[in-house]
Amino acid sequence: MITFEAQCARLAEVVGIEEASTLLDWLQAHPQGQLDLSDCTHIHAANLQVLMVKRPTIAALPNHDGLRSWISAALPPQVAA
Amino acid sequence: MTTLIEQFISESRELLQKVTDALVAYEQSPTDQQLLNEIFRVIHTMKGNSGLFEFPEMTKVLHAGEDLLDALRAGHLPYSHEMADVLLEATDFVVLLTDEIEQQGTIPAHRAQTASEITTRLIALNTHAYPQAAPIAGGPANASADTADNDSPPPELLAQWQRVPPAMRASLAPALAAGQCQWLDYQPEAECFFKGEDPFYLMQQCPEVAWFAVDYVQPNDASMADSVTTDADASALTAQDDPLWDPYQCGLRFMAISSAHIDDVRAHFRYVPEQVSITAMPAEAWKVAAPVSAADVTGKVDDSDAREALRAVALTLLKTQVQVLEQPIEAACFAGVCQAVATTVQNVCMAQQQPDCIAPLAQALASTLSVGEPQPLMLYVAGIYQQWQAAQASTDQVTEAPMTLGANEAEHNKAQVRTDEAHTAKTLKVDQDKIDRLMNLIGEMVVAKNSLPYLADRAENQYGVRELSREIKNQYSVINRIAEEMQQSIMQIRMMPVSFIFQRFPRLVRDTCRKLGKEVNLVLEGEFTEADKLVIEALADPLIHIVRNSLDHGIELPAVRLNKGKPAAGQLLIRASQQTDSVLIEIQDDGKGIDPEVIKRKALEKGLITEAAMQRMTDQQAVNLVFAAGFSTAEVVSDLSGRGVGMDVVRSAIERINGKVTLDSSVDQGTTLRLVLPLSMAITNVIVIESHQQQFGIPMDLVMETVRIAPQDIRQIKQSRAALLRDRIVPLLSLNQLLGLDAPQQLNEQGEVATLVVKINHEYIGLMVDSFKATVDIILKPLPAVLAGMKWYSGSALMGDGSVLMVLNPKELVE
Amino acid sequence: MAKKIFLVDDSATMLMSLQNGFEIAGFGVETAVDGVDALNKLKGGLKPDLMITDINMPNMDGIGLIQGTRTLPQFRFMPIVVLSTESQQGKREEAKKLGATGWMVKPVTSADLIKVVKQMLPGA
């Protein structure tokens, strides 16, 4: 489930595949948009590749241990632009 | 509620009947591929169902049958009569097992032998070299995994290995040295999302992952070789600026090191074997410069799924045990059933590591056995079930909140399913007992409603409220109409199509003809004609007997037929049709017919008729002699129809249900039997009375009222007695006297005599009895032939408690 | 939300067995008796999270059902598990190619299936 705010998208619990296109659209419309993954437990692979391709700023990593380690590996912190 | 096993049994019966029908039909038309597919499908379903239980004998036979049918279906084998024989035998065997499962809950041990024999024969017939099935799980070993035996890892792998942080490499060293590490490279195909896959989730659940990485390469649906050369960063960057980039084309590539067994890793990726390369990492090739640290590689065993699945099984088992105890248990099996339940629960507790449950379980079992009621054990098991279920709900952290919602949702969905069913279901299966109960209830209601007119009379005559009396009568007529309609409707529910019996005939005719070496075309017509369940049930045996007779004595051997200028194959027509208030069943064969002269001679020999009678007899009368008791024309008593049972038995069986049999026959043209049967069994409402410690029934339609007459109201007029009832002189007759019993009628405490006022030939007669019992609905059966001379009985009825009630015929009685 | 499983099998016994197991495990269950029935229900607004279908069924078999399901946009990503027999490897591969997510070999218990389902449904 994703909640979109002005400059922040909050991903919570399980983010399903249908949401990948919404997330992509939002990231294209908000190039400076940040993501809050703290309450997220799983994102579908389609969402993962959206994040890997679009490389948005991750404001908060998931609290969920397993997902956090995967997200960290997939999206290594970038040098701040 | 239907238990799973009940569902299994009832579905099996249906399926087995279908198989039998289809097998026989397929033998007739072996080119009908659809029929063969149907047989295969049904056997396949049966096998699947049997696998849900511990019925290896059944599964084994069905499996062999399925294989044989599959080979037939593929056109590898031609169908033969031998195959039909064995397949039918196998079907019969499964029917037998189904019966035993229903009656005993299990398959007797000695069936294993038969199961093996039949299986062997099925396999022997399957001469086509049937290709062996591939391994179930794990899928075929894929090519890239073959490098497991290769000591030097491919260069690409070595390059990726550099990505593993040095600390990690060091900590992996012991596992690597032991050869316990698998290198995983998983690149999902581009279209994988459209197959419901979530490669990320699959990857996360991979067992014992020590290290992992994920790249965005590019959507790839070609071979793996291309992908590994793709520069991951470049791909992601290209995609980043592509406004048409499609998030639903998977371009991910996962890599990981797992310390799980290679087979387990393969099993995990069994649905996508061609997209994963799993390589055992050979120890020597991974020497690391850094000294091996003491860091232990502890296998991160993630078995929560397995534990949860086991918990689910445990809960299912417990629930089943509670259901077992909820069912009525026969006294003879009670101890055994309870013991079995307790043992199962004990095993479940041990498997779930809950030894604390064992002692109270034993107590519950002991008290159940001592009181002879299942409740103590049932309550205890239900208690564990609820406790565990609650525990399971709360241990699941992620879905803790939804769990409670989940229960509601499940309920809701269940309700939804039921509503859906209500919309779509065309037929409803109802337990026969329930319909019988409905029959009994409507019977009671009819009797109860009959008291209303008496109430109306009393309202008017005794209390003088005519208005109320009229209203009661009005209400009565409404209730009466509804009750009659209800009775009609319930009778309708009991109607069954004759196909219930007819469906046995194709098989019966086939088997009999195979045995006799005859050829017969069976034609069935009017299978959907309906009659009451009792009529249909009573019809089965006589009809089978008639059909056997036709095959055995009627239709000739092919050679004989050809000699007579008839086609080699005989024809047997069985036709049912509905008449106004009866069902007509005709059984017609084109066999040798019955020779009246032979019959006459036989009857004379057996002393059934006199010489003079024989002379006068018409041919039609003569052929009907076959219905005479003890008559059998068979020169040789075959094992088919000649079990000492003749047509006389058929006749009496049909007459018992108020039907009639007639026979037409002409030599070499064939024989036609006509059975006329009532649509429904006559339900007679009788009042049960007692006289001289015996109970009798008297049809209610003759009974005008029941009264108790005080001795002073009885007038002695010459030899006879009479009483003045409602300003009418009613002659009184003692039932004991009429029946020739030497005993006076018993009087009640007030010295009154119970009297039934019956109307016979427009006259009122008081029939004095000892006491009135109840009124009941019965199905009146004519008396057996030996008693047929006792005309003062109109018949007998089997009562609910198994006793026989003799029903009097007052008309004959008073004459 | 409890995950909703859609069971499609022509055997009432199989349906009952699996439905029972899934419901005990906290899943919602909908059922259909063949491919035609299942497709009608899917087109009629049923929205399961995952579908489990037998291969051999009258009217429309599992293969036909998978094809039909994948043409419905709302079900293009839904996981589908196929129930087959060990001798049906060809059918399994065909099903996979047409859009099945995985398969189980009959005889199958609901516990085995639940395990597979949980591997396909995050949050189940």
PDB file of N, CA, C and O in Angstrom, chain B residues 267-314:
ATOM      1  N   ALA B 267      14.941 -27.388  -5.317  1.00  0.00           N
ATOM      2  CA  ALA B 267      13.514 -27.569  -5.031  1.00  0.00           C
ATOM      3  C   ALA B 267      12.847 -26.210  -4.853  1.00  0.00           C
ATOM      4  O   ALA B 267      11.717 -26.003  -5.297  1.00  0.00           O
ATOM      5  N   HIS B 268      13.574 -25.283  -4.249  1.00  0.00           N
ATOM      6  CA  HIS B 268      12.982 -23.961  -4.022  1.00  0.00           C
ATOM      7  C   HIS B 268      12.680 -23.255  -5.338  1.00  0.00           C
ATOM      8  O   HIS B 268      11.674 -22.567  -5.457  1.00  0.00           O
ATOM      9  N   PHE B 269      13.540 -23.468  -6.315  1.00  0.00           N
ATOM     10  CA  PHE B 269      13.350 -22.796  -7.605  1.00  0.00           C
ATOM     11  C   PHE B 269      12.736 -23.738  -8.640  1.00  0.00           C
ATOM     12  O   PHE B 269      12.937 -23.563  -9.835  1.00  0.00           O
ATOM     13  N   ARG B 270      11.991 -24.758  -8.171  1.00  0.00           N
ATOM     14  CA  ARG B 270      11.534 -25.802  -9.092  1.00  0.00           C
ATOM     15  C   ARG B 270      10.612 -25.293 -10.203  1.00  0.00           C
ATOM     16  O   ARG B 270      10.499 -25.917 -11.249  1.00  0.00           O
ATOM     17  N   TYR B 271       9.942 -24.167  -9.975  1.00  0.00           N
ATOM     18  CA  TYR B 271       9.029 -23.701 -11.016  1.00  0.00           C
ATOM     19  C   TYR B 271       9.742 -22.878 -12.092  1.00  0.00           C
ATOM     20  O   TYR B 271       9.154 -22.534 -13.098  1.00  0.00           O
ATOM     21  N   VAL B 272      10.972 -22.481 -11.820  1.00  0.00           N
ATOM     22  CA  VAL B 272      11.690 -21.654 -12.797  1.00  0.00           C
ATOM     23  C   VAL B 272      13.100 -22.195 -13.049  1.00  0.00           C
ATOM     24  O   VAL B 272      14.061 -21.447 -13.070  1.00  0.00           O
ATOM     25  N   PRO B 273      13.242 -23.531 -13.229  1.00  0.00           N
ATOM     26  CA  PRO B 273      14.584 -24.108 -13.271  1.00  0.00           C
ATOM     27  C   PRO B 273      15.451 -23.531 -14.386  1.00  0.00           C
ATOM     28  O   PRO B 273      16.663 -23.371 -14.223  1.00  0.00           O
ATOM     29  N   GLU B 274      14.802 -23.173 -15.520  1.00  0.00           N
ATOM     30  CA  GLU B 274      15.589 -22.715 -16.662  1.00  0.00           C
ATOM     31  C   GLU B 274      16.075 -21.276 -16.475  1.00  0.00           C
ATOM     32  O   GLU B 274      16.886 -20.791 -17.247  1.00  0.00           O
ATOM     33  N   GLN B 275      15.590 -20.601 -15.436  1.00  0.00           N
ATOM     34  CA  GLN B 275      15.997 -19.211 -15.223  1.00  0.00           C
ATOM     35  C   GLN B 275      17.029 -19.078 -14.110  1.00  0.00           C
ATOM     36  O   GLN B 275      17.494 -17.991 -13.799  1.00  0.00           O
ATOM     37  N   VAL B 276      17.330 -20.206 -13.486  1.00  0.00           N
ATOM     38  CA  VAL B 276      18.256 -20.165 -12.364  1.00  0.00           C
ATOM     39  C   VAL B 276      19.458 -21.046 -12.664  1.00  0.00           C
ATOM     40  O   VAL B 276      19.291 -22.164 -13.161  1.00  0.00           O
ATOM     41  N   SER B 277      20.613 -20.540 -12.379  1.00  0.00           N
ATOM     42  CA  SER B 277      21.770 -21.404 -12.461  1.00  0.00           C
ATOM     43  C   SER B 277      22.256 -21.625 -11.030  1.00  0.00           C
ATOM     44  O   SER B 277      22.454 -20.668 -10.275  1.00  0.00           O
ATOM     45  N   ILE B 278      22.346 -22.879 -10.667  1.00  0.00           N
ATOM     46  CA  ILE B 278      22.775 -23.214  -9.308  1.00  0.00           C
ATOM     47  C   ILE B 278      24.100 -23.965  -9.428  1.00  0.00           C
ATOM     48  O   ILE B 278      24.161 -25.024 -10.059  1.00  0.00           O
ATOM     49  N   THR B 279      25.130 -23.427  -8.847  1.00  0.00           N
ATOM     50  CA  THR B 279      26.440 -24.033  -8.975  1.00  0.00           C
ATOM     51  C   THR B 279      27.013 -24.335  -7.593  1.00  0.00           C
ATOM     52  O   THR B 279      27.065 -23.446  -6.746  1.00  0.00           O
ATOM     53  N   ALA B 280      27.387 -25.590  -7.427  1.00  0.00           N
ATOM     54  CA  ALA B 280      28.065 -25.919  -6.175  1.00  0.00           C
ATOM     55  C   ALA B 280      29.445 -25.255  -6.220  1.00  0.00           C
ATOM     56  O   ALA B 280      30.151 -25.341  -7.235  1.00  0.00           O
ATOM     57  N   MET B 281      29.809 -24.562  -5.161  1.00  0.00           N
ATOM     58  CA  MET B 281      31.091 -23.853  -5.170  1.00  0.00           C
ATOM     59  C   MET B 281      32.186 -24.785  -4.681  1.00  0.00           C
ATOM     60  O   MET B 281      32.226 -25.129  -3.506  1.00  0.00           O
ATOM     61  N   PRO B 282      33.082 -25.218  -5.599  1.00  0.00           N
ATOM     62  CA  PRO B 282      34.125 -26.163  -5.200  1.00  0.00           C
ATOM     63  C   PRO B 282      35.096 -25.504  -4.226  1.00  0.00           C
ATOM     64  O   PRO B 282      35.470 -24.339  -4.411  1.00  0.00           O
ATOM     65  N   ALA B 283      35.460 -26.243  -3.238  1.00  0.00           N
ATOM     66  CA  ALA B 283      36.245 -25.697  -2.130  1.00  0.00           C
ATOM     67  C   ALA B 283      37.539 -25.029  -2.586  1.00  0.00           C
ATOM     68  O   ALA B 283      37.808 -23.877  -2.245  1.00  0.00           O
ATOM     69  N   GLU B 284      38.326 -25.729  -3.397  1.00  0.00           N
ATOM     70  CA  GLU B 284      39.676 -25.242  -3.705  1.00  0.00           C
ATOM     71  C   GLU B 284      39.673 -23.914  -4.455  1.00  0.00           C
ATOM     72  O   GLU B 284      40.576 -23.109  -4.313  1.00  0.00           O
ATOM     73  N   ALA B 285      38.699 -23.741  -5.277  1.00  0.00           N
ATOM     74  CA  ALA B 285      38.710 -22.582  -6.158  1.00  0.00           C
ATOM     75  C   ALA B 285      38.499 -21.271  -5.424  1.00  0.00           C
ATOM     76  O   ALA B 285      38.639 -20.206  -5.998  1.00  0.00           O
ATOM     77  N   TRP B 286      38.114 -21.314  -4.157  1.00  0.00           N
ATOM     78  CA  TRP B 286      37.710 -20.088  -3.470  1.00  0.00           C
ATOM     79  C   TRP B 286      38.675 -19.694  -2.366  1.00  0.00           C
ATOM     80  O   TRP B 286      38.314 -19.024  -1.431  1.00  0.00           O
ATOM     81  N   LYS B 287      39.907 -20.179  -2.499  1.00  0.00           N
ATOM     82  CA  LYS B 287      40.898 -19.839  -1.480  1.00  0.00           C
ATOM     83  C   LYS B 287      40.938 -18.323  -1.302  1.00  0.00           C
ATOM     84  O   LYS B 287      40.977 -17.564  -2.268  1.00  0.00           O
ATOM     85  N   VAL B 288      40.903 -17.921  -0.055  1.00  0.00           N
ATOM     86  CA  VAL B 288      40.947 -16.487   0.199  1.00  0.00           C
ATOM     87  C   VAL B 288      42.252 -16.132   0.890  1.00  0.00           C
ATOM     88  O   VAL B 288      42.775 -16.915   1.693  1.00  0.00           O
ATOM     89  N   ALA B 289      42.752 -14.971   0.577  1.00  0.00           N
ATOM     90  CA  ALA B 289      44.022 -14.544   1.152  1.00  0.00           C
ATOM     91  C   ALA B 289      43.919 -14.306   2.647  1.00  0.00           C
ATOM     92  O   ALA B 289      44.793 -14.702   3.412  1.00  0.00           O
ATOM     93  N   ALA B 290      42.830 -13.675   3.034  1.00  0.00           N
ATOM     94  CA  ALA B 290      42.670 -13.351   4.448  1.00  0.00           C
ATOM     95  C   ALA B 290      42.616 -14.610   5.275  1.00  0.00           C
ATOM     96  O   ALA B 290      42.088 -15.626   4.840  1.00  0.00           O
ATOM     97  N   PRO B 291      43.246 -14.556   6.478  1.00  0.00           N
ATOM     98  CA  PRO B 291      43.194 -15.731   7.329  1.00  0.00           C
ATOM     99  C   PRO B 291      41.756 -16.046   7.747  1.00  0.00           C
ATOM    100  O   PRO B 291      40.932 -15.152   7.898  1.00  0.00           O
ATOM    101  N   VAL B 292      41.510 -17.306   7.858  1.00  0.00           N
ATOM    102  CA  VAL B 292      40.161 -17.734   8.238  1.00  0.00           C
ATOM    103  C   VAL B 292      39.881 -17.299   9.667  1.00  0.00           C
ATOM    104  O   VAL B 292      40.617 -17.637  10.577  1.00  0.00           O
ATOM    105  N   SER B 293      38.898 -16.494   9.836  1.00  0.00           N
ATOM    106  CA  SER B 293      38.556 -16.037  11.185  1.00  0.00           C
ATOM    107  C   SER B 293      37.795 -17.128  11.913  1.00  0.00           C
ATOM    108  O   SER B 293      37.360 -18.118  11.328  1.00  0.00           O
ATOM    109  N   ALA B 294      37.663 -16.911  13.192  1.00  0.00           N
ATOM    110  CA  ALA B 294      36.967 -17.898  14.013  1.00  0.00           C
ATOM    111  C   ALA B 294      35.454 -17.838  13.785  1.00  0.00           C
ATOM    112  O   ALA B 294      34.720 -18.688  14.259  1.00  0.00           O
ATOM    113  N   ALA B 295      35.087 -16.775  13.075  1.00  0.00           N
ATOM    114  CA  ALA B 295      33.639 -16.580  12.868  1.00  0.00           C
ATOM    115  C   ALA B 295      32.989 -17.844  12.309  1.00  0.00           C
ATOM    116  O   ALA B 295      33.407 -18.375  11.299  1.00  0.00           O
ATOM    117  N   ASP B 296      32.024 -18.270  13.006  1.00  0.00           N
ATOM    118  CA  ASP B 296      31.333 -19.495  12.616  1.00  0.00           C
ATOM    119  C   ASP B 296      30.224 -19.173  11.612  1.00  0.00           C
ATOM    120  O   ASP B 296      29.616 -18.121  11.679  1.00  0.00           O
ATOM    121  N   VAL B 297      30.083 -20.032  10.727  1.00  0.00           N
ATOM    122  CA  VAL B 297      28.933 -19.855   9.848  1.00  0.00           C
ATOM    123  C   VAL B 297      27.784 -20.673  10.420  1.00  0.00           C
ATOM    124  O   VAL B 297      27.794 -21.893  10.382  1.00  0.00           O
ATOM    125  N   THR B 298      26.907 -19.944  11.029  1.00  0.00           N
ATOM    126  CA  THR B 298      25.748 -20.656  11.564  1.00  0.00           C
ATOM    127  C   THR B 298      24.638 -20.632  10.538  1.00  0.00           C
ATOM    128  O   THR B 298      24.294 -19.580  10.015  1.00  0.00           O
ATOM    129  N   GLY B 299      24.175 -21.785  10.248  1.00  0.00           N
ATOM    130  CA  GLY B 299      23.089 -21.883   9.274  1.00  0.00           C
ATOM    131  C   GLY B 299      21.845 -21.193   9.804  1.00  0.00           C
ATOM    132  O   GLY B 299      21.386 -21.481  10.901  1.00  0.00           O
ATOM    133  N   LYS B 300      21.411 -20.249   9.055  1.00  0.00           N
ATOM    134  CA  LYS B 300      20.206 -19.536   9.473  1.00  0.00           C
ATOM    135  C   LYS B 300      19.009 -20.354   8.985  1.00  0.00           C
ATOM    136  O   LYS B 300      18.620 -20.269   7.830  1.00  0.00           O
ATOM    137  N   VAL B 301      18.508 -21.177   9.869  1.00  0.00           N
ATOM    138  CA  VAL B 301      17.426 -22.071   9.452  1.00  0.00           C
ATOM    139  C   VAL B 301      16.099 -21.349   9.564  1.00  0.00           C
ATOM    140  O   VAL B 301      15.627 -21.027  10.643  1.00  0.00           O
ATOM    141  N   ASP B 302      15.552 -21.097   8.443  1.00  0.00           N
ATOM    142  CA  ASP B 302      14.260 -20.415   8.439  1.00  0.00           C
ATOM    143  C   ASP B 302      13.165 -21.445   8.184  1.00  0.00           C
ATOM    144  O   ASP B 302      12.843 -21.750   7.050  1.00  0.00           O
ATOM    145  N   ASP B 303      12.689 -21.992   9.276  1.00  0.00           N
ATOM    146  CA  ASP B 303      11.709 -23.066   9.080  1.00  0.00           C
ATOM    147  C   ASP B 303      10.316 -22.631   9.537  1.00  0.00           C
ATOM    148  O   ASP B 303       9.481 -23.440   9.837  1.00  0.00           O
ATOM    149  N   SER B 304      10.129 -21.305   9.621  1.00  0.00           N
ATOM    150  CA  SER B 304       8.840 -20.844  10.135  1.00  0.00           C
ATOM    151  C   SER B 304       7.692 -21.301   9.240  1.00  0.00           C
ATOM    152  O   SER B 304       6.620 -21.650   9.727  1.00  0.00           O
ATOM    153  N   ASP B 305       7.933 -21.353   7.955  1.00  0.00           N
ATOM    154  CA  ASP B 305       6.873 -21.788   7.052  1.00  0.00           C
ATOM    155  C   ASP B 305       6.492 -23.230   7.322  1.00  0.00           C
ATOM    156  O   ASP B 305       5.330 -23.584   7.399  1.00  0.00           O
ATOM    157  N   ALA B 306       7.550 -24.045   7.485  1.00  0.00           N
ATOM    158  CA  ALA B 306       7.309 -25.460   7.723  1.00  0.00           C
ATOM    159  C   ALA B 306       6.540 -25.638   9.032  1.00  0.00           C
ATOM    160  O   ALA B 306       5.606 -26.424   9.110  1.00  0.00           O
ATOM    161  N   ARG B 307       6.950 -24.855  10.042  1.00  0.00           N
ATOM    162  CA  ARG B 307       6.300 -25.005  11.335  1.00  0.00           C
ATOM    163  C   ARG B 307       4.833 -24.599  11.236  1.00  0.00           C
ATOM    164  O   ARG B 307       3.954 -25.252  11.763  1.00  0.00           O
ATOM    165  N   GLU B 308       4.620 -23.515  10.511  1.00  0.00           N
ATOM    166  CA  GLU B 308       3.240 -23.050  10.360  1.00  0.00           C
ATOM    167  C   GLU B 308       2.398 -24.067   9.627  1.00  0.00           C
ATOM    168  O   GLU B 308       1.267 -24.329   9.992  1.00  0.00           O
ATOM    169  N   ALA B 309       2.987 -24.629   8.572  1.00  0.00           N
ATOM    170  CA  ALA B 309       2.253 -25.616   7.792  1.00  0.00           C
ATOM    171  C   ALA B 309       1.899 -26.809   8.676  1.00  0.00           C
ATOM    172  O   ALA B 309       0.790 -27.328   8.636  1.00  0.00           O
ATOM    173  N   LEU B 310       2.869 -27.202   9.524  1.00  0.00           N
ATOM    174  CA  LEU B 310       2.623 -28.332  10.415  1.00  0.00           C
ATOM    175  C   LEU B 310       1.520 -27.994  11.406  1.00  0.00           C
ATOM    176  O   LEU B 310       0.667 -28.816  11.714  1.00  0.00           O
ATOM    177  N   ARG B 311       1.554 -26.735  11.879  1.00  0.00           N
ATOM    178  CA  ARG B 311       0.527 -26.332  12.828  1.00  0.00           C
ATOM    179  C   ARG B 311      -0.856 -26.411  12.161  1.00  0.00           C
ATOM    180  O   ARG B 311      -1.828 -26.852  12.770  1.00  0.00           O
ATOM    181  N   ALA B 312      -0.874 -26.015  10.908  1.00  0.00           N
ATOM    182  CA  ALA B 312      -2.145 -26.081  10.178  1.00  0.00           C
ATOM    183  C   ALA B 312      -2.625 -27.523  10.075  1.00  0.00           C
ATOM    184  O   ALA B 312      -3.805 -27.813  10.271  1.00  0.00           O
ATOM    185  N   VAL B 313      -1.685 -28.431   9.801  1.00  0.00           N
ATOM    186  CA  VAL B 313      -2.053 -29.847   9.705  1.00  0.00           C
ATOM    187  C   VAL B 313      -2.573 -30.328  11.054  1.00  0.00           C
ATOM    188  O   VAL B 313      -3.593 -31.009  11.152  1.00  0.00           O
ATOM    189  N   ALA B 314      -1.849 -29.922  12.112  1.00  0.00           N
ATOM    190  CA  ALA B 314      -2.246 -30.336  13.448  1.00  0.00           C
ATOM    191  C   ALA B 314      -3.664 -29.867  13.746  1.00  0.00           C
ATOM    192  O   ALA B 314      -4.491 -30.620  14.248  1.00  0.00           O
TER     193      ALA B 314
END
